[in-house]
């Protein structure tokens, strides 16, 4: 660590050599997570906002296109946008475009299922979408 940064790391206790490293830099708009030997994942105890089109399954936006977040379909892309219901916030996740992902809406979980997702970036894009967060 130094006055402007800190690096957090977690290592598995097994023989697989899995680890996760999070370098945190003061003033950075992103949280970067580096994975090794383990599938990349981003999650929250919150659920996704309902879909704007009235469908029963919430969706996220992947490279500007809506994708159903049903826990079954897989997809790939570079920029994922998601809206969380309870905090009324919008988040962006940035990934290698060759990585395939699966999404669960409630509680929210985005998990890499194949590809090279060794590093992802996460950013808070909007902390109050509608003014109705709890």
JSON list of C-alpha atoms in Angstrom, two decimals:
[
{"chain": "A", "resi": 1, "resn": "UNK", "atom": "CA", "xyz": [0.00, 0.00, 0.00]},
{"chain": "A", "resi": 2, "resn": "UNK", "atom": "CA", "xyz": [0.93, 3.66, -0.25]},
{"chain": "A", "resi": 3, "resn": "UNK", "atom": "CA", "xyz": [-0.87, 6.95, 0.31]},
{"chain": "A", "resi": 4, "resn": "UNK", "atom": "CA", "xyz": [-2.88, 6.63, -2.91]},
{"chain": "A", "resi": 5, "resn": "UNK", "atom": "CA", "xyz": [-3.46, 2.90, -3.31]},
{"chain": "A", "resi": 6, "resn": "UNK", "atom": "CA", "xyz": [-4.08, -0.41, -1.61]},
{"chain": "A", "resi": 7, "resn": "UNK", "atom": "CA", "xyz": [-4.12, -3.94, -3.01]},
{"chain": "A", "resi": 8, "resn": "UNK", "atom": "CA", "xyz": [-6.40, -6.56, -1.45]},
{"chain": "A", "resi": 9, "resn": "UNK", "atom": "CA", "xyz": [-5.91, -10.23, -2.25]},
{"chain": "A", "resi": 10, "resn": "UNK", "atom": "CA", "xyz": [-7.53, -13.56, -1.49]},
{"chain": "A", "resi": 11, "resn": "UNK", "atom": "CA", "xyz": [-5.97, -16.97, -2.10]},
{"chain": "A", "resi": 12, "resn": "UNK", "atom": "CA", "xyz": [-7.67, -20.36, -1.96]},
{"chain": "A", "resi": 13, "resn": "UNK", "atom": "CA", "xyz": [-6.44, -22.82, 0.62]},
{"chain": "A", "resi": 14, "resn": "UNK", "atom": "CA", "xyz": [-6.66, -25.71, -1.87]},
{"chain": "A", "resi": 15, "resn": "UNK", "atom": "CA", "xyz": [-4.02, -26.89, -4.31]},
{"chain": "A", "resi": 16, "resn": "UNK", "atom": "CA", "xyz": [-5.68, -25.15, -7.29]},
{"chain": "A", "resi": 17, "resn": "UNK", "atom": "CA", "xyz": [-3.88, -21.86, -6.78]},
{"chain": "A", "resi": 18, "resn": "UNK", "atom": "CA", "xyz": [-7.03, -19.76, -7.18]},
{"chain": "A", "resi": 19, "resn": "UNK", "atom": "CA", "xyz": [-6.83, -16.11, -6.26]},
{"chain": "A", "resi": 20, "resn": "UNK", "atom": "CA", "xyz": [-8.57, -12.77, -6.57]},
{"chain": "A", "resi": 21, "resn": "UNK", "atom": "CA", "xyz": [-6.72, -9.43, -6.40]},
{"chain": "A", "resi": 22, "resn": "UNK", "atom": "CA", "xyz": [-8.39, -6.01, -6.10]},
{"chain": "A", "resi": 23, "resn": "UNK", "atom": "CA", "xyz": [-6.11, -2.99, -6.54]},
{"chain": "A", "resi": 24, "resn": "UNK", "atom": "CA", "xyz": [-7.89, 0.05, -5.07]},
{"chain": "A", "resi": 25, "resn": "UNK", "atom": "CA", "xyz": [-6.68, 3.49, -6.13]},
{"chain": "A", "resi": 26, "resn": "UNK", "atom": "CA", "xyz": [-7.86, 6.69, -4.51]},
{"chain": "A", "resi": 27, "resn": "UNK", "atom": "CA", "xyz": [-9.99, 8.72, -6.92]},
{"chain": "A", "resi": 28, "resn": "UNK", "atom": "CA", "xyz": [-10.45, 5.91, -9.46]},
{"chain": "A", "resi": 29, "resn": "UNK", "atom": "CA", "xyz": [-13.99, 5.63, -10.84]},
{"chain": "A", "resi": 30, "resn": "UNK", "atom": "CA", "xyz": [-13.52, 1.86, -11.26]},
{"chain": "A", "resi": 31, "resn": "UNK", "atom": "CA", "xyz": [-13.05, -1.18, -9.10]},
{"chain": "A", "resi": 32, "resn": "UNK", "atom": "CA", "xyz": [-10.78, -3.61, -10.91]},
{"chain": "A", "resi": 33, "resn": "UNK", "atom": "CA", "xyz": [-10.81, -7.30, -10.01]},
{"chain": "A", "resi": 34, "resn": "UNK", "atom": "CA", "xyz": [-8.16, -9.73, -11.27]},
{"chain": "A", "resi": 35, "resn": "UNK", "atom": "CA", "xyz": [-9.07, -13.44, -11.13]},
{"chain": "A", "resi": 36, "resn": "UNK", "atom": "CA", "xyz": [-6.72, -16.41, -11.40]},
{"chain": "A", "resi": 37, "resn": "UNK", "atom": "CA", "xyz": [-7.88, -20.03, -11.46]},
{"chain": "A", "resi": 38, "resn": "UNK", "atom": "CA", "xyz": [-11.48, -19.14, -10.62]},
{"chain": "A", "resi": 39, "resn": "UNK", "atom": "CA", "xyz": [-14.51, -17.96, -12.60]},
{"chain": "A", "resi": 40, "resn": "UNK", "atom": "CA", "xyz": [-15.08, -14.21, -12.55]},
{"chain": "A", "resi": 41, "resn": "UNK", "atom": "CA", "xyz": [-18.30, -13.15, -10.83]},
{"chain": "A", "resi": 42, "resn": "UNK", "atom": "CA", "xyz": [-20.08, -9.97, -9.74]},
{"chain": "A", "resi": 43, "resn": "UNK", "atom": "CA", "xyz": [-23.08, -10.10, -7.45]},
{"chain": "A", "resi": 44, "resn": "UNK", "atom": "CA", "xyz": [-25.29, -8.30, -4.99]},
{"chain": "A", "resi": 45, "resn": "UNK", "atom": "CA", "xyz": [-27.91, -9.24, -2.41]},
{"chain": "A", "resi": 46, "resn": "UNK", "atom": "CA", "xyz": [-30.23, -6.90, -4.34]},
{"chain": "A", "resi": 47, "resn": "UNK", "atom": "CA", "xyz": [-32.38, -7.82, -7.33]},
{"chain": "A", "resi": 48, "resn": "UNK", "atom": "CA", "xyz": [-32.47, -6.26, -10.77]},
{"chain": "A", "resi": 49, "resn": "UNK", "atom": "CA", "xyz": [-35.06, -3.64, -11.69]},
{"chain": "A", "resi": 50, "resn": "UNK", "atom": "CA", "xyz": [-38.05, -5.11, -13.59]},
{"chain": "A", "resi": 51, "resn": "UNK", "atom": "CA", "xyz": [-37.69, -4.97, -17.37]},
{"chain": "A", "resi": 52, "resn": "UNK", "atom": "CA", "xyz": [-38.93, -1.78, -19.03]},
{"chain": "A", "resi": 53, "resn": "UNK", "atom": "CA", "xyz": [-40.85, -3.80, -21.63]},
{"chain": "A", "resi": 54, "resn": "UNK", "atom": "CA", "xyz": [-43.12, -5.37, -18.99]},
{"chain": "A", "resi": 55, "resn": "UNK", "atom": "CA", "xyz": [-41.70, -8.88, -19.38]},
{"chain": "A", "resi": 56, "resn": "UNK", "atom": "CA", "xyz": [-41.64, -10.95, -16.17]},
{"chain": "A", "resi": 57, "resn": "UNK", "atom": "CA", "xyz": [-37.86, -11.52, -16.31]},
{"chain": "A", "resi": 58, "resn": "UNK", "atom": "CA", "xyz": [-35.52, -8.57, -15.65]},
{"chain": "A", "resi": 59, "resn": "UNK", "atom": "CA", "xyz": [-32.80, -7.86, -18.14]},
{"chain": "A", "resi": 60, "resn": "UNK", "atom": "CA", "xyz": [-29.43, -6.21, -18.39]},
{"chain": "A", "resi": 61, "resn": "UNK", "atom": "CA", "xyz": [-27.95, -4.32, -21.32]},
{"chain": "A", "resi": 62, "resn": "UNK", "atom": "CA", "xyz": [-24.98, -5.87, -23.10]},
{"chain": "A", "resi": 63, "resn": "UNK", "atom": "CA", "xyz": [-23.18, -3.59, -25.56]},
{"chain": "A", "resi": 64, "resn": "UNK", "atom": "CA", "xyz": [-26.40, -1.57, -25.86]},
{"chain": "A", "resi": 65, "resn": "UNK", "atom": "CA", "xyz": [-28.74, -4.54, -26.43]},
{"chain": "A", "resi": 66, "resn": "UNK", "atom": "CA", "xyz": [-31.19, -5.91, -23.83]},
{"chain": "A", "resi": 67, "resn": "UNK", "atom": "CA", "xyz": [-30.45, -9.46, -22.62]},
{"chain": "A", "resi": 68, "resn": "UNK", "atom": "CA", "xyz": [-32.84, -11.49, -20.47]},
{"chain": "A", "resi": 69, "resn": "UNK", "atom": "CA", "xyz": [-31.34, -12.29, -17.07]},
{"chain": "A", "resi": 70, "resn": "UNK", "atom": "CA", "xyz": [-32.97, -15.68, -16.47]},
{"chain": "A", "resi": 71, "resn": "UNK", "atom": "CA", "xyz": [-30.05, -17.79, -15.22]},
{"chain": "A", "resi": 72, "resn": "UNK", "atom": "CA", "xyz": [-30.18, -20.05, -18.27]},
{"chain": "A", "resi": 73, "resn": "UNK", "atom": "CA", "xyz": [-28.95, -18.09, -21.29]},
{"chain": "A", "resi": 74, "resn": "UNK", "atom": "CA", "xyz": [-25.32, -17.22, -21.85]},
{"chain": "A", "resi": 75, "resn": "UNK", "atom": "CA", "xyz": [-24.01, -14.17, -23.69]},
{"chain": "A", "resi": 76, "resn": "UNK", "atom": "CA", "xyz": [-20.86, -12.20, -24.31]},
{"chain": "A", "resi": 77, "resn": "UNK", "atom": "CA", "xyz": [-19.98, -8.53, -24.62]},
{"chain": "A", "resi": 78, "resn": "UNK", "atom": "CA", "xyz": [-17.67, -5.77, -23.46]},
{"chain": "A", "resi": 79, "resn": "UNK", "atom": "CA", "xyz": [-19.97, -3.44, -21.50]},
{"chain": "A", "resi": 80, "resn": "UNK", "atom": "CA", "xyz": [-22.80, -4.61, -19.26]},
{"chain": "A", "resi": 81, "resn": "UNK", "atom": "CA", "xyz": [-25.28, -2.14, -17.72]},
{"chain": "A", "resi": 82, "resn": "UNK", "atom": "CA", "xyz": [-27.57, -3.18, -14.88]},
{"chain": "A", "resi": 83, "resn": "UNK", "atom": "CA", "xyz": [-30.07, -1.42, -12.65]},
{"chain": "A", "resi": 84, "resn": "UNK", "atom": "CA", "xyz": [-30.50, -2.61, -9.07]},
{"chain": "A", "resi": 85, "resn": "UNK", "atom": "CA", "xyz": [-33.97, -2.28, -7.57]},
{"chain": "A", "resi": 86, "resn": "UNK", "atom": "CA", "xyz": [-33.39, -1.61, -3.87]},
{"chain": "A", "resi": 87, "resn": "UNK", "atom": "CA", "xyz": [-30.61, 0.98, -4.21]},
{"chain": "A", "resi": 88, "resn": "UNK", "atom": "CA", "xyz": [-32.06, 2.51, -7.41]},
{"chain": "A", "resi": 89, "resn": "UNK", "atom": "CA", "xyz": [-28.53, 2.49, -8.86]},
{"chain": "A", "resi": 90, "resn": "UNK", "atom": "CA", "xyz": [-27.05, 1.76, -12.27]},
{"chain": "A", "resi": 91, "resn": "UNK", "atom": "CA", "xyz": [-23.76, -0.12, -12.57]},
{"chain": "A", "resi": 92, "resn": "UNK", "atom": "CA", "xyz": [-21.45, -0.89, -15.49]},
{"chain": "A", "resi": 93, "resn": "UNK", "atom": "CA", "xyz": [-19.28, -4.00, -15.75]},
{"chain": "A", "resi": 94, "resn": "UNK", "atom": "CA", "xyz": [-16.47, -4.10, -18.34]},
{"chain": "A", "resi": 95, "resn": "UNK", "atom": "CA", "xyz": [-15.14, -7.43, -19.59]},
{"chain": "A", "resi": 96, "resn": "UNK", "atom": "CA", "xyz": [-13.13, -9.15, -22.31]},
{"chain": "A", "resi": 97, "resn": "UNK", "atom": "CA", "xyz": [-15.62, -9.59, -25.20]},
{"chain": "A", "resi": 98, "resn": "UNK", "atom": "CA", "xyz": [-14.70, -13.26, -25.66]},
{"chain": "A", "resi": 99, "resn": "UNK", "atom": "CA", "xyz": [-15.95, -14.25, -22.21]},
{"chain": "A", "resi": 100, "resn": "UNK", "atom": "CA", "xyz": [-19.37, -15.91, -21.96]},
{"chain": "A", "resi": 101, "resn": "UNK", "atom": "CA", "xyz": [-21.54, -14.90, -18.99]},
{"chain": "A", "resi": 102, "resn": "UNK", "atom": "CA", "xyz": [-24.69, -16.12, -17.23]},
{"chain": "A", "resi": 103, "resn": "UNK", "atom": "CA", "xyz": [-26.95, -13.78, -15.26]},
{"chain": "A", "resi": 104, "resn": "UNK", "atom": "CA", "xyz": [-29.35, -14.39, -12.35]},
{"chain": "A", "resi": 105, "resn": "UNK", "atom": "CA", "xyz": [-31.79, -11.59, -11.51]},
{"chain": "A", "resi": 106, "resn": "UNK", "atom": "CA", "xyz": [-32.62, -12.19, -7.84]},
{"chain": "A", "resi": 107, "resn": "UNK", "atom": "CA", "xyz": [-30.34, -11.92, -6.05]},
{"chain": "A", "resi": 108, "resn": "UNK", "atom": "CA", "xyz": [-28.25, -10.46, -8.85]},
{"chain": "A", "resi": 109, "resn": "UNK", "atom": "CA", "xyz": [-25.29, -12.59, -9.96]},
{"chain": "A", "resi": 110, "resn": "UNK", "atom": "CA", "xyz": [-23.25, -12.28, -13.16]},
{"chain": "A", "resi": 111, "resn": "UNK", "atom": "CA", "xyz": [-20.86, -15.25, -13.55]},
{"chain": "A", "resi": 112, "resn": "UNK", "atom": "CA", "xyz": [-18.32, -16.05, -16.27]},
{"chain": "A", "resi": 113, "resn": "UNK", "atom": "CA", "xyz": [-18.96, -19.50, -17.72]},
{"chain": "A", "resi": 114, "resn": "UNK", "atom": "CA", "xyz": [-16.16, -19.59, -20.32]},
{"chain": "A", "resi": 115, "resn": "UNK", "atom": "CA", "xyz": [-13.52, -17.44, -21.90]},
{"chain": "A", "resi": 116, "resn": "UNK", "atom": "CA", "xyz": [-10.70, -15.26, -20.66]},
{"chain": "A", "resi": 117, "resn": "UNK", "atom": "CA", "xyz": [-12.33, -13.13, -17.93]},
{"chain": "A", "resi": 118, "resn": "UNK", "atom": "CA", "xyz": [-9.23, -12.73, -15.88]},
{"chain": "A", "resi": 119, "resn": "UNK", "atom": "CA", "xyz": [-9.87, -9.05, -15.20]},
{"chain": "A", "resi": 120, "resn": "UNK", "atom": "CA", "xyz": [-13.10, -7.09, -14.97]},
{"chain": "A", "resi": 121, "resn": "UNK", "atom": "CA", "xyz": [-13.88, -3.51, -14.06]},
{"chain": "A", "resi": 122, "resn": "UNK", "atom": "CA", "xyz": [-16.99, -2.30, -12.24]},
{"chain": "A", "resi": 123, "resn": "UNK", "atom": "CA", "xyz": [-18.23, 1.29, -12.01]},
{"chain": "A", "resi": 124, "resn": "UNK", "atom": "CA", "xyz": [-21.19, 3.02, -10.39]},
{"chain": "A", "resi": 125, "resn": "UNK", "atom": "CA", "xyz": [-22.80, 4.90, -13.29]},
{"chain": "A", "resi": 126, "resn": "UNK", "atom": "CA", "xyz": [-25.78, 6.45, -11.47]},
{"chain": "A", "resi": 127, "resn": "UNK", "atom": "CA", "xyz": [-26.55, 6.37, -7.75]},
{"chain": "A", "resi": 128, "resn": "UNK", "atom": "CA", "xyz": [-30.21, 7.40, -8.12]},
{"chain": "A", "resi": 129, "resn": "UNK", "atom": "CA", "xyz": [-32.03, 6.47, -11.35]},
{"chain": "A", "resi": 130, "resn": "UNK", "atom": "CA", "xyz": [-35.58, 7.37, -10.37]},
{"chain": "A", "resi": 131, "resn": "UNK", "atom": "CA", "xyz": [-35.45, 8.84, -6.87]},
{"chain": "A", "resi": 132, "resn": "UNK", "atom": "CA", "xyz": [-37.27, 5.82, -5.45]},
{"chain": "A", "resi": 133, "resn": "UNK", "atom": "CA", "xyz": [-34.41, 3.81, -3.89]},
{"chain": "A", "resi": 134, "resn": "UNK", "atom": "CA", "xyz": [-34.64, 2.68, -0.30]}
]
